[in-house]
Coordinates of C-alpha atoms and ligand atoms in Angstrom, one line a residue:
M1 CA 1.0 -4.6 29.4
P2 CA -2.5 -4.7 31.0
P3 CA -5.1 -6.6 28.8
P4 CA -7.5 -4.2 27.1
H5 CA -11.0 -3.9 28.7
R6 CA -14.1 -3.7 26.5
D7 CA -17.5 -3.2 28.1
L8 CA -19.9 -5.7 26.6
S9 CA -22.6 -5.5 29.3
R10 CA -25.4 -4.6 26.9
S11 CA -24.4 -7.2 24.3
N12 CA -24.2 -9.8 27.1
A13 CA -27.7 -8.8 28.3
Q14 CA -29.0 -9.0 24.7
F15 CA -27.4 -12.4 24.3
R16 CA -29.3 -13.7 27.4
K17 CA -32.5 -12.3 26.0
A18 CA -32.0 -13.4 22.4
V19 CA -31.0 -17.0 23.2
K20 CA -34.6 -17.5 24.5
R21 CA -35.9 -17.1 21.0
L22 CA -32.9 -17.6 18.7
P23 CA -30.7 -20.7 18.6
L24 CA -27.3 -19.5 20.1
G25 CA -28.9 -16.0 20.2
V26 CA -28.0 -15.3 16.6
S27 CA -29.3 -15.8 13.0
S28 CA -26.1 -17.5 11.6
T29 CA -24.0 -19.9 13.7
F30 CA -20.8 -18.0 12.9
R31 CA -22.1 -14.9 14.6
Y32 CA -22.0 -16.6 18.0
W33 CA -18.6 -15.9 19.6
G34 CA -19.3 -17.3 23.1
D35 CA -21.9 -16.3 25.7
D36 CA -19.9 -13.3 26.8
R37 CA -18.2 -12.3 23.6
T38 CA -21.1 -12.3 21.1
I39 CA -21.7 -8.7 20.0
Y40 CA -24.9 -7.1 18.8
V41 CA -24.5 -4.3 16.2
K42 CA -26.1 -0.9 16.6
R43 CA -25.1 0.4 13.2
G44 CA -22.4 0.4 10.5
K45 CA -21.1 3.2 8.4
G46 CA -18.3 3.1 5.9
G47 CA -15.6 0.6 7.1
R48 CA -16.7 0.9 10.7
L49 CA -19.4 -0.4 13.0
W50 CA -20.6 0.3 16.5
D51 CA -22.0 -2.3 18.9
I52 CA -24.9 -1.7 21.3
D53 CA -22.4 -0.8 24.1
D54 CA -21.1 1.9 21.8
N55 CA -17.7 0.2 21.3
A56 CA -16.4 1.4 17.9
Y57 CA -14.6 -0.9 15.5
V58 CA -12.8 -0.8 12.2
D59 CA -14.3 -3.8 10.5
Y60 CA -12.3 -6.1 8.2
R61 CA -14.7 -9.0 8.5
L62 CA -17.1 -6.7 6.6
A63 CA -20.0 -9.2 6.6
Y64 CA -17.7 -11.6 4.8
G65 CA -17.3 -9.2 1.9
P66 CA -20.5 -7.6 0.7
A67 CA -19.9 -4.1 1.8
I68 CA -17.5 -3.4 -1.0
L69 CA -17.9 0.4 -0.7
G70 CA -18.6 0.5 3.0
Y71 CA -21.7 0.1 5.1
A72 CA -24.7 2.4 4.4
D73 CA -23.2 3.9 1.3
D74 CA -25.2 7.0 0.6
R75 CA -25.1 6.5 -3.2
V76 CA -26.3 2.9 -3.1
D77 CA -28.8 3.5 -0.4
A78 CA -30.4 6.4 -2.4
A79 CA -30.7 4.0 -5.4
A80 CA -32.2 1.3 -3.1
R81 CA -34.8 3.9 -2.0
R82 CA -35.7 4.6 -5.6
G83 CA -36.0 0.8 -6.1
M84 CA -38.4 0.7 -3.2
E85 CA -40.7 3.0 -5.2
V86 CA -40.9 0.4 -8.0
G87 CA -42.7 -1.9 -5.7
G88 CA -40.6 -5.0 -4.8
V89 CA -41.4 -8.2 -6.6
F90 CA -44.2 -9.0 -9.0
A91 CA -43.6 -12.5 -10.4
L92 CA -43.1 -10.5 -13.5
S93 CA -40.0 -8.8 -15.0
T94 CA -38.8 -5.2 -15.0
E95 CA -36.6 -3.2 -17.4
M96 CA -33.8 -2.9 -14.8
E97 CA -33.0 -6.6 -15.1
F98 CA -31.6 -6.1 -18.6
T99 CA -29.8 -2.9 -17.6
V100 CA -27.9 -4.7 -14.8
A101 CA -27.3 -7.9 -16.8
D102 CA -25.9 -5.8 -19.7
R103 CA -23.4 -4.0 -17.4
I104 CA -22.4 -7.3 -15.9
A105 CA -21.8 -8.8 -19.4
R106 CA -19.6 -5.8 -20.2
M107 CA -17.6 -6.2 -17.0
V108 CA -17.3 -10.0 -17.1
P109 CA -16.9 -11.4 -20.6
A110 CA -17.9 -14.9 -19.6
A111 CA -21.2 -13.6 -18.3
E112 CA -22.9 -13.7 -21.7
L113 CA -26.3 -14.3 -20.1
V114 CA -27.3 -13.7 -16.6
R115 CA -29.9 -15.0 -14.1
F116 CA -30.5 -13.4 -10.8
S117 CA -30.7 -15.2 -7.4
N118 CA -30.9 -14.0 -3.9
S119 CA -27.9 -15.5 -2.2
G120 CA -24.6 -17.2 -3.1
T121 CA -26.0 -20.5 -2.1
E122 CA -28.9 -20.2 -4.4
A123 CA -26.7 -19.1 -7.3
V124 CA -24.2 -22.0 -6.9
M125 CA -27.2 -24.4 -6.6
A126 CA -28.5 -23.1 -9.8
A127 CA -25.1 -23.3 -11.5
L128 CA -24.7 -26.9 -10.6
R129 CA -28.2 -27.8 -11.7
L130 CA -27.6 -25.9 -15.0
A131 CA -24.3 -27.9 -15.5
R132 CA -26.2 -31.2 -14.9
A133 CA -29.0 -30.2 -17.2
H134 CA -26.6 -29.2 -19.9
T135 CA -24.4 -32.3 -19.7
G136 CA -26.9 -34.9 -18.6
R137 CA -24.4 -36.0 -15.9
E138 CA -24.7 -36.0 -12.1
Q139 CA -21.3 -36.1 -10.6
Y140 CA -19.1 -33.1 -9.8
L141 CA -15.7 -32.2 -8.6
L142 CA -14.9 -29.9 -5.6
V143 CA -11.5 -28.5 -4.6
E144 CA -10.4 -29.1 -0.9
G145 CA -10.9 -26.0 1.2
S146 CA -13.6 -24.6 -1.0
Y147 CA -17.0 -23.4 0.3
H148 CA -19.9 -23.0 -2.0
G149 CA -22.8 -22.5 0.3
L150 CA -25.3 -24.3 2.5
F151 CA -26.8 -26.9 0.2
D152 CA -26.3 -30.6 0.6
A153 CA -24.3 -31.2 -2.6
A154 CA -21.7 -28.6 -1.6
M155 CA -21.4 -29.5 2.0
W156 CA -18.6 -32.0 1.8
Q157 CA -15.1 -31.1 3.0
A158 CA -11.7 -32.6 3.5
N159 CA -11.2 -33.2 7.2
V160 CA -7.8 -31.6 7.3
E161 CA -8.1 -30.8 11.0
D162 CA -7.9 -34.5 11.9
W163 CA -5.5 -35.4 9.1
T164 CA -1.8 -36.1 9.7
P165 CA 0.5 -33.9 7.5
G166 CA 2.8 -35.9 5.4
S167 CA 0.5 -39.0 5.5
N168 CA 0.1 -40.8 2.2
K169 CA -3.6 -41.0 2.8
D170 CA -6.1 -38.3 1.7
P171 CA -8.0 -36.5 4.4
E172 CA -11.4 -38.1 5.1
V173 CA -14.3 -36.5 3.3
I174 CA -16.9 -35.5 5.8
P175 CA -20.1 -33.4 5.8
Y176 CA -20.1 -29.9 7.2
G177 CA -22.5 -30.9 9.8
K178 CA -25.4 -33.2 10.7
G179 CA -28.4 -33.6 8.5
I180 CA -26.6 -34.1 5.2
P181 CA -27.5 -37.5 3.7
P182 CA -24.5 -39.7 3.1
S183 CA -26.1 -40.7 -0.2
V184 CA -25.3 -37.2 -1.6
R185 CA -21.6 -37.9 -1.1
Q186 CA -21.6 -40.6 -3.8
L187 CA -21.8 -37.9 -6.5
A188 CA -19.0 -35.6 -5.1
H189 CA -15.3 -35.9 -5.7
L190 CA -12.7 -33.8 -4.0
T191 CA -9.2 -32.9 -5.1
P192 CA -6.4 -30.9 -3.5
M193 CA -5.8 -27.4 -4.8
N194 CA -2.8 -26.8 -7.0
D195 CA -1.9 -30.5 -7.4
L196 CA -1.9 -30.7 -11.2
Q197 CA -1.2 -34.4 -11.3
R198 CA -4.0 -35.3 -9.0
L199 CA -6.3 -33.1 -11.1
E200 CA -5.4 -35.0 -14.3
D201 CA -5.8 -38.4 -12.5
T202 CA -9.2 -37.4 -11.2
F203 CA -10.4 -36.4 -14.7
K204 CA -8.9 -39.7 -16.1
A205 CA -10.8 -41.7 -13.6
H206 CA -14.1 -39.8 -13.5
G207 CA -14.1 -37.1 -16.2
E208 CA -16.7 -38.9 -18.4
Q209 CA -19.2 -38.8 -15.5
L210 CA -18.6 -35.3 -14.3
A211 CA -21.2 -32.6 -15.0
A212 CA -19.0 -29.8 -13.4
M213 CA -15.9 -28.8 -11.7
L214 CA -16.4 -26.1 -9.1
I215 CA -13.5 -23.9 -8.1
E216 CA -12.9 -20.7 -6.2
P217 CA -9.5 -19.5 -7.6
I218 CA -9.2 -17.4 -4.4
Q219 CA -10.5 -19.6 -1.6
G220 CA -12.6 -17.0 0.2
N221 CA -13.3 -19.3 3.2
C222 CA -9.8 -20.9 3.4
C223 CA -7.2 -18.2 4.0
A224 CA -7.6 -16.7 0.6
I225 CA -5.4 -19.6 -0.8
M226 CA -4.8 -18.9 -4.4
A227 CA -5.0 -21.3 -7.3
R228 CA -2.0 -21.1 -9.5
V229 CA -2.9 -19.8 -13.0
E230 CA -1.6 -23.0 -14.6
Y231 CA -3.9 -25.0 -12.3
V232 CA -7.0 -23.1 -13.4
Q233 CA -5.8 -23.3 -17.0
L234 CA -5.4 -27.1 -16.7
A235 CA -8.9 -27.3 -15.2
R236 CA -10.1 -25.4 -18.2
Q237 CA -8.4 -27.8 -20.6
L238 CA -9.5 -30.9 -18.8
C239 CA -13.1 -29.6 -18.7
D240 CA -13.0 -29.0 -22.4
R241 CA -11.5 -32.5 -23.1
Y242 CA -14.1 -34.3 -21.0
G243 CA -17.1 -32.1 -21.7
V244 CA -17.3 -30.9 -18.1
M245 CA -18.7 -27.5 -17.2
L246 CA -16.1 -25.3 -15.4
I247 CA -17.9 -23.3 -12.7
I248 CA -15.8 -20.5 -11.2
D249 CA -17.4 -19.4 -8.0
E250 CA -16.7 -15.7 -7.5
V251 CA -19.2 -15.2 -4.7
K252 CA -16.4 -13.6 -2.6
S253 CA -13.9 -12.5 -5.2
G254 CA -16.3 -11.1 -7.8
F255 CA -16.5 -7.3 -8.3
R256 CA -13.8 -7.2 -5.6
V257 CA -10.4 -8.3 -6.9
G258 CA -11.1 -6.6 -10.2
K259 CA -14.0 -5.5 -12.4
G260 CA -13.9 -8.9 -14.1
G261 CA -13.2 -10.9 -11.0
I262 CA -10.4 -13.4 -10.5
Q263 CA -11.3 -15.0 -13.9
G264 CA -10.4 -11.6 -15.5
L265 CA -7.1 -11.4 -13.6
M266 CA -6.2 -15.0 -14.5
G267 CA -7.5 -14.8 -18.1
V268 CA -9.5 -18.0 -17.7
R269 CA -13.1 -18.2 -19.1
P270 CA -15.5 -20.5 -17.2
D271 CA -18.6 -22.0 -18.7
I272 CA -20.7 -20.9 -15.7
T273 CA -19.8 -18.4 -13.0
T274 CA -21.5 -17.2 -9.8
F275 CA -21.4 -13.8 -8.0
A276 CA -23.1 -12.5 -4.9
K277 CA -21.5 -10.5 -2.1
A278 CA -20.2 -7.3 -3.7
V279 CA -22.8 -7.0 -6.4
A280 CA -25.1 -4.6 -4.5
N281 CA -23.0 -3.5 -1.5
G282 CA -24.9 -5.9 0.8
Y283 CA -28.4 -5.8 -0.6
P284 CA -29.4 -9.4 -1.2
I285 CA -28.8 -10.4 -4.8
A286 CA -26.6 -13.0 -6.5
L287 CA -25.9 -14.0 -10.1
V288 CA -25.5 -17.2 -12.1
A289 CA -24.1 -16.3 -15.4
G290 CA -22.3 -17.9 -18.3
R291 CA -22.0 -19.1 -21.9
E292 CA -25.0 -18.3 -24.0
D293 CA -25.7 -21.9 -25.1
V294 CA -25.4 -23.2 -21.6
M295 CA -27.5 -20.5 -20.0
R296 CA -30.3 -21.1 -22.5
S297 CA -30.9 -24.4 -20.7
F298 CA -32.8 -22.3 -18.2
R299 CA -36.2 -22.8 -20.0
Y300 CA -39.4 -24.7 -19.8
G301 CA -38.4 -28.3 -20.0
G302 CA -34.8 -27.5 -19.2
A303 CA -33.1 -26.5 -15.9
S304 CA -35.6 -25.0 -13.4
H305 CA -34.7 -21.6 -12.0
G306 CA -36.8 -18.9 -10.3
G307 CA -37.8 -17.8 -6.8
T308 CA -40.3 -15.4 -5.4
Y309 CA -37.8 -12.8 -4.4
T310 CA -35.6 -13.0 -7.4
A311 CA -34.7 -9.7 -9.0
H312 CA -36.3 -7.7 -6.2
S313 CA -36.6 -4.0 -7.2
V314 CA -34.6 -2.8 -4.2
S315 CA -31.7 -5.1 -4.7
L316 CA -31.6 -4.6 -8.4
A317 CA -31.5 -0.8 -8.1
A318 CA -28.7 -1.2 -5.5
A319 CA -26.9 -3.5 -7.8
D320 CA -27.2 -1.0 -10.7
E321 CA -25.6 1.8 -8.7
C322 CA -23.0 -0.4 -6.9
L323 CA -21.8 -1.9 -10.2
R324 CA -21.8 1.5 -11.9
I325 CA -19.5 2.8 -9.1
L326 CA -17.2 -0.2 -9.4
D327 CA -17.1 0.0 -13.1
E328 CA -16.7 3.8 -13.6
T329 CA -14.8 5.0 -10.5
P330 CA -11.4 4.0 -9.0
A331 CA -13.2 2.4 -6.0
L332 CA -11.6 -1.0 -6.4
E333 CA -8.1 0.5 -6.7
T334 CA -8.8 2.6 -3.6
L335 CA -9.7 -0.4 -1.5
A336 CA -6.9 -2.5 -2.9
Q337 CA -4.4 0.3 -2.0
H338 CA -5.7 0.3 1.5
G339 CA -5.0 -3.5 1.6
R340 CA -1.5 -2.9 0.4
N341 CA -0.9 -0.2 3.0
L342 CA -2.3 -2.4 5.7
M343 CA 0.0 -5.3 4.7
T344 CA 3.0 -3.0 4.6
G345 CA 2.1 -1.6 8.0
I346 CA 1.5 -5.0 9.6
S347 CA 4.8 -6.4 8.1
R348 CA 6.7 -3.4 9.6
I349 CA 5.2 -4.2 13.1
L350 CA 5.9 -8.0 12.7
N351 CA 9.4 -7.6 11.2
A352 CA 10.4 -5.2 14.0
R353 CA 9.7 -8.1 16.4
G354 CA 11.3 -10.8 14.2
I355 CA 7.9 -12.5 13.6
T356 CA 7.9 -14.6 10.4
H357 CA 4.8 -14.1 8.4
S358 CA 3.3 -14.0 4.9
Y359 CA 0.1 -13.1 3.0
S360 CA -2.0 -14.9 0.5
G361 CA -4.8 -13.8 -1.7
H362 CA -5.3 -10.3 -3.1
P363 CA -4.9 -6.9 -1.4
S364 CA -8.7 -6.6 -1.4
M365 CA -9.1 -9.9 0.5
F366 CA -6.0 -11.3 2.1
G367 CA -5.0 -14.0 4.5
L368 CA -2.3 -13.4 7.1
F369 CA 0.0 -16.3 8.1
F370 CA 2.6 -16.8 10.7
D371 CA 4.8 -18.8 8.4
A372 CA 7.4 -17.9 5.8
I373 CA 5.4 -19.1 2.8
P374 CA 1.6 -19.0 2.6
P375 CA -0.2 -22.3 2.2
D376 CA -1.0 -23.2 -1.4
N377 CA -3.6 -25.7 -0.5
Y378 CA -5.8 -26.5 2.5
R379 CA -3.5 -29.4 3.7
A380 CA -0.7 -26.9 4.0
W381 CA -2.8 -24.6 6.2
K382 CA -2.6 -27.4 8.8
T383 CA 1.2 -27.2 9.0
S384 CA 1.3 -23.4 9.5
D385 CA 1.1 -22.1 13.1
Y386 CA -2.3 -20.4 13.6
T387 CA -2.1 -20.1 17.4
F388 CA -0.6 -16.7 17.1
Y389 CA -3.4 -15.5 14.8
D390 CA -6.1 -17.0 17.0
T391 CA -4.9 -15.2 20.1
M392 CA -4.2 -12.0 18.2
A393 CA -7.7 -11.9 16.8
Q394 CA -9.3 -11.9 20.2
Y395 CA -7.1 -8.9 21.3
L396 CA -8.0 -7.1 18.1
H397 CA -11.7 -7.3 18.9
D398 CA -11.0 -5.8 22.4
L399 CA -8.9 -3.1 20.8
G400 CA -11.6 -2.1 18.2
V401 CA -10.7 -4.0 15.1
I402 CA -13.0 -6.8 13.8
V403 CA -11.4 -9.7 12.0
E404 CA -12.8 -13.3 11.8
P405 CA -11.5 -15.2 14.9
D406 CA -10.7 -18.2 12.6
S407 CA -7.5 -17.7 10.6
R408 CA -9.2 -19.3 7.5
E409 CA -11.3 -16.2 6.9
P410 CA -9.6 -13.4 4.9
W411 CA -9.5 -9.7 5.8
F412 CA -11.8 -7.7 3.5
M413 CA -11.3 -4.1 2.4
C414 CA -13.9 -1.6 1.4
E415 CA -13.6 1.7 -0.5
S416 CA -14.4 3.6 2.7
H417 CA -11.4 2.2 4.5
G418 CA -9.2 3.7 1.8
L419 CA -11.0 7.1 1.9
D420 CA -10.7 7.4 5.7
P421 CA -7.0 7.7 6.6
A422 CA -7.8 7.2 10.3
C423 CA -8.8 3.6 9.5
L424 CA -5.2 2.7 8.6
T425 CA -3.6 4.5 11.6
E426 CA -6.1 3.1 14.1
T427 CA -5.9 -0.4 12.7
L428 CA -2.1 -0.4 12.8
A429 CA -2.0 1.0 16.4
A430 CA -4.4 -1.8 17.4
V431 CA -2.3 -4.5 15.6
E432 CA 0.9 -3.3 17.3
Q433 CA -0.7 -3.6 20.7
A434 CA -2.4 -6.9 19.9
V435 CA 0.9 -8.4 18.6
D436 CA 2.7 -7.4 21.8
L437 CA -0.1 -8.8 24.0
T438 CA -0.1 -12.0 22.0
M439 CA 3.6 -12.4 22.4
E440 CA 3.3 -11.8 26.2
Q441 CA 0.4 -14.3 26.5
L442 CA 2.1 -17.0 24.4
A443 CA 5.4 -16.5 26.3
A444 CA 3.5 -16.8 29.6
E445 CA 1.7 -19.9 28.5
A446 CA 5.0 -21.5 27.3
A447 CA 6.7 -20.7 30.6
S448 CA 3.9 -22.2 32.7
Ligands
PMP1 N1 -19.7 -19.5 -2.5 C1 -18.7 -18.8 -1.9 C2 -17.3 -18.8 -2.5 C3 -18.9 -18.2 -0.7 O1 -17.9 -17.6 0.0 C4 -20.2 -18.2 -0.1 C5 -20.5 -17.5 1.2 N2 -19.5 -17.3 2.1 C6 -21.2 -18.9 -0.8 C7 -20.9 -19.5 -2.0 C8 -22.6 -18.9 -0.2 O2 -23.2 -17.6 -0.2 P1 -24.3 -17.2 0.7 O3 -23.8 -17.1 2.1 O4 -24.8 -15.8 0.2 O5 -25.4 -18.2 0.6

């Protein structure tokens, strides 16, 4: 089968121009896919986008999740325009803040009180500060494979890539990159997901010093690995026993896997919770929310919180409309059904070729693995074979389907994918071709 050809000449020319003013020619390092494979977007609509060479794609990377309804949703954009008329930011409050907070509290019972932020990073930063202010403690517990944003305290990870599976040593804890002071590390503890004994031991050793445990029950940056319900329940019990704030980070899962997030599906109530991506269909807004007595630590003389752009009238108006749609219409069911259809279709293609695979996460954000059982923690990801995925992802791009090239990022569904039946047929046709090309390439590599 001849490899697909995709003309990227305009994107390549744009890269050469952009790199003169922008590091790596982009505004976020993960948007750089190589000098000759970095694409520049002309526009997005629904579950699709077009690059400046007019290549069309069905997009399952979906900006890492915000476009829950689809790009340029007419309903949300009309609301955003009305928000523009309000005037932006004033360093004062508007009525809409209560309206949106009230809807959120009805959708997410743990969100008794709400503060707005601009990004997931800001919201999680505020959540950790709030936990520290409330408990008077400094240390915190992270789960291996989690991602909580680009701030020093959260940028510690288990170096699973250089770790030997089966070794009786934990992976080394390393910073996400340069520029993160090692002194910050002293306050962070890491524990492997779904290891109940290790969780108990960690609380026994450090529970009295912990301000917070942060957890993503669906690891949105790590193959959509799922926490077992009993793991999150144990985290809840241990946090109660040791006076630790349980922070459930729903920046990716919130208003996506269900109206009440993953905490709603698992029936676990955090003290503090964070949301961002799907709140306003891509307009920049995020939330830190939680228990009333904890949230009231945001006050003069308590935990600081604010920000010039917080509760911008455009983002708030978009949030009001997006949340209304998610709350009052079957949008979330539509997109989850698309995810189920996609998984069924992909499995049909892979089973016909005898390729072992499995899925993790939720139909609205799932990870695809070339292994019989999906990993249930980050260490297990290392033992699954991701070479097939990595090769297939490149072919999918050439064939008009965007997924993250790294197998640790889930596929995201939006309402528009589910409303546009061609998305399913086009995606599955591309997957079938990409699978065959991947098999051919890997067989050729093995033979050489
Ligand atoms: N928490 C989680 C779970 C996330 O997935 C992300 C972003 N991928 C963040 C926090 C940080 O959000 P942002 O990129 O909006 O700063």
